[in-house]
XYZ file of C-alpha atoms in Angstrom:
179
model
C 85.744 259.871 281.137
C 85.031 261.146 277.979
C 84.205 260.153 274.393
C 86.839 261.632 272.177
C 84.399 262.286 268.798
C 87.551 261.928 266.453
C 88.758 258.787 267.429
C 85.177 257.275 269.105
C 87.613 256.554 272.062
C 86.944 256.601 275.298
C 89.231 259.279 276.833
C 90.391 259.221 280.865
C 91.111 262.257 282.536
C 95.023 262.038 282.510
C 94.763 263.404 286.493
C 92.797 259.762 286.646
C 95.429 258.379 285.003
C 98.121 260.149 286.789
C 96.754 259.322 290.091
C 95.800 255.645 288.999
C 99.628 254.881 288.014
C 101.213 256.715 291.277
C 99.421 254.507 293.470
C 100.853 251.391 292.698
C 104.221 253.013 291.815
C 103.780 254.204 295.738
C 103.354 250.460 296.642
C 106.340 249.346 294.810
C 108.364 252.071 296.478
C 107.518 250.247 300.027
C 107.993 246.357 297.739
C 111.434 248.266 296.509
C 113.213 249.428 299.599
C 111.584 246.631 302.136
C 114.026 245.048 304.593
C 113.675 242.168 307.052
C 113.303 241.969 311.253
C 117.149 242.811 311.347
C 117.242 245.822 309.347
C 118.772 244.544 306.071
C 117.429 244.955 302.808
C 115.133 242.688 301.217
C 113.913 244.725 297.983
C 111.181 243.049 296.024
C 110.861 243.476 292.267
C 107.390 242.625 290.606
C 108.895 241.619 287.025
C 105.420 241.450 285.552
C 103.927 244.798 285.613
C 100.852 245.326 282.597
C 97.639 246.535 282.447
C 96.320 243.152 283.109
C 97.663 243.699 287.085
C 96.614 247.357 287.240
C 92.748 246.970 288.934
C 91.212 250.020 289.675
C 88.596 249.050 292.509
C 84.732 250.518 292.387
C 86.581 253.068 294.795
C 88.705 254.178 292.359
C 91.831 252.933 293.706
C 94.488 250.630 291.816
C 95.929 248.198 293.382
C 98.903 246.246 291.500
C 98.213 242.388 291.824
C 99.878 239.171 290.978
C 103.829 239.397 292.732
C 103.407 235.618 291.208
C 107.033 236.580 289.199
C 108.650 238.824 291.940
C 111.803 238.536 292.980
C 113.698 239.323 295.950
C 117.186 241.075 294.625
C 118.898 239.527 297.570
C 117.653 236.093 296.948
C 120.983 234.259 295.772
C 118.595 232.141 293.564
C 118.083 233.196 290.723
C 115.811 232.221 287.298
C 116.663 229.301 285.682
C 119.180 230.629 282.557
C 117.516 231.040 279.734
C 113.808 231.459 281.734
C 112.608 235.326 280.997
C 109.828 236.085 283.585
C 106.336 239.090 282.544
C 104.845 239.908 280.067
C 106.965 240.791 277.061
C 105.810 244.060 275.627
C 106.279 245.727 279.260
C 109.155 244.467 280.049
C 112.473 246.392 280.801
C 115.440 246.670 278.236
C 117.359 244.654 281.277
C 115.281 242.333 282.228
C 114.959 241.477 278.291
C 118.734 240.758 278.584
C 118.795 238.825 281.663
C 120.818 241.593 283.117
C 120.070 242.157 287.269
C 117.176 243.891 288.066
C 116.371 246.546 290.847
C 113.248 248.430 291.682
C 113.615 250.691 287.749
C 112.501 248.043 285.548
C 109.176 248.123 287.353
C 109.465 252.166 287.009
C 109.881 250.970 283.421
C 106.661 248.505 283.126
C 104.638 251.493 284.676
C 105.821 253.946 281.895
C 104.619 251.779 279.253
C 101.458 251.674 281.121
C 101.803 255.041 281.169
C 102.148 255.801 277.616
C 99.288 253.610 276.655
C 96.754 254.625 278.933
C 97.977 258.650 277.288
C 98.380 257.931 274.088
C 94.936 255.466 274.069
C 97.359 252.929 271.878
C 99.934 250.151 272.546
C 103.946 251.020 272.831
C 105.797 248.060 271.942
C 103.316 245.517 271.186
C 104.674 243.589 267.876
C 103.659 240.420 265.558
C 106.483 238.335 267.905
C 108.135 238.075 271.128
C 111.769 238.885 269.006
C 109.812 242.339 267.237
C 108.717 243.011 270.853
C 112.016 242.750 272.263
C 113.969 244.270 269.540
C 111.680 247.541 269.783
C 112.389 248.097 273.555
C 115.740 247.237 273.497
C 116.487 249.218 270.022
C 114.208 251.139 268.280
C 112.915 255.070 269.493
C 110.661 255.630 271.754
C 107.803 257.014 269.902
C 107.295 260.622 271.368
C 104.225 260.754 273.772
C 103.889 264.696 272.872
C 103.228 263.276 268.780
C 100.096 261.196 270.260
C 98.402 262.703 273.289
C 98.711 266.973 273.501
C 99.289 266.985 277.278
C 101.388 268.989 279.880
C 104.899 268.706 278.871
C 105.500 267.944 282.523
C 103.903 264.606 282.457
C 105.638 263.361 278.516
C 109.074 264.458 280.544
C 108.061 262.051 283.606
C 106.620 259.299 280.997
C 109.825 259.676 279.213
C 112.126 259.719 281.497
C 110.648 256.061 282.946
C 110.872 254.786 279.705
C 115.013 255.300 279.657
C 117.153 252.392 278.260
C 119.684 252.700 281.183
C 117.646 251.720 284.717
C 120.090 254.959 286.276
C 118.224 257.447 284.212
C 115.260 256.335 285.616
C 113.579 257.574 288.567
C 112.825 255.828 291.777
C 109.274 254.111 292.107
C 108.939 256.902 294.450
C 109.938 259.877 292.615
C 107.985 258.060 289.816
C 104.832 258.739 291.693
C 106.027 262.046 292.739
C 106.305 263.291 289.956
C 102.964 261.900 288.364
């Protein structure tokens, strides 16, 4: 950790922050592609993936916490309509639009986490819920590469979780490959 003089911000390692995000994204992989005693799939999505349920222990390992909003995707029920579920500047473009979710709107959550921790500012955070919404599920993606100056490598993965379409995302697990 460092103190950036320009800014008088506190400045993580990005290999901290790297590491920090692919753990959970590793635990989500297992949450993602779970299945039950018979063999069939029972995936489990979070829904409410933020910074507030991202603790790094005195170890210096992050654990996710607080599956209080998960979802198994082959739970017949579903949300009551009209009932959105997380925390509203993390959320995924789908899960915005009540749309089905799998395992990528979490890879989604974690790039906004992602971009924050980077950049050292918020992504979509906006005056209301609506101006929140509107600038995930419409506006650019402010560039990563404009804010922090690091490895190309790591904007591309960043990026690349932040997609509007869950298919051009990665897997949890390739997430955290990647990182």
């Amino acid at each position: 950790v460092s103190l950036d003089e320009r800014t008088s911000h506190c400045r993580i390692d990005p290999r901290v922050i790297s590491g920090s995000l692919a753990e959970p994204a590793d635990g989500l992989h297992y949450a993602h592609t779970l299945r039950d005693h018979a063999g069939a799939a029972t995936p489990v999505v979070h829904r409410d993936i933020s910074p507030q349920n991202l603790f790094v222990t005195v170890d210096g390992v992050c654990k996710l916490l607080d599956f209080g909003v998960s979802k198994m995707t082959s739970d017949p029920s579903r949300t009551k309509s009209g009932v959105i579920k997380g925390t509203p500047a993390y959320m995924a473009p789908e899960q915005i639009r009540g749309d089905e979710l799998d395992g990528r709107a979490d890879v989604f959550s974690l790039g906004v986490c992602a971009w924050e921790a980077l950049a050292g500012e918020r992504l979509f955070d906006r005056p209301s819920d609506y101006l929140t919404w509107q600038a995930i599920t419409e506006e650019p993606v402010p560039s990563l590469a404009s804010k922090w100056a690091g490895p190309a490598e790591v904007v591309a993965v960043v990026h690349r979780a932040l997609a509007r379409t869950p298919a051009e995302r990665a897997s949890a697990q390739m997430f955290a490959d990647e990182l």
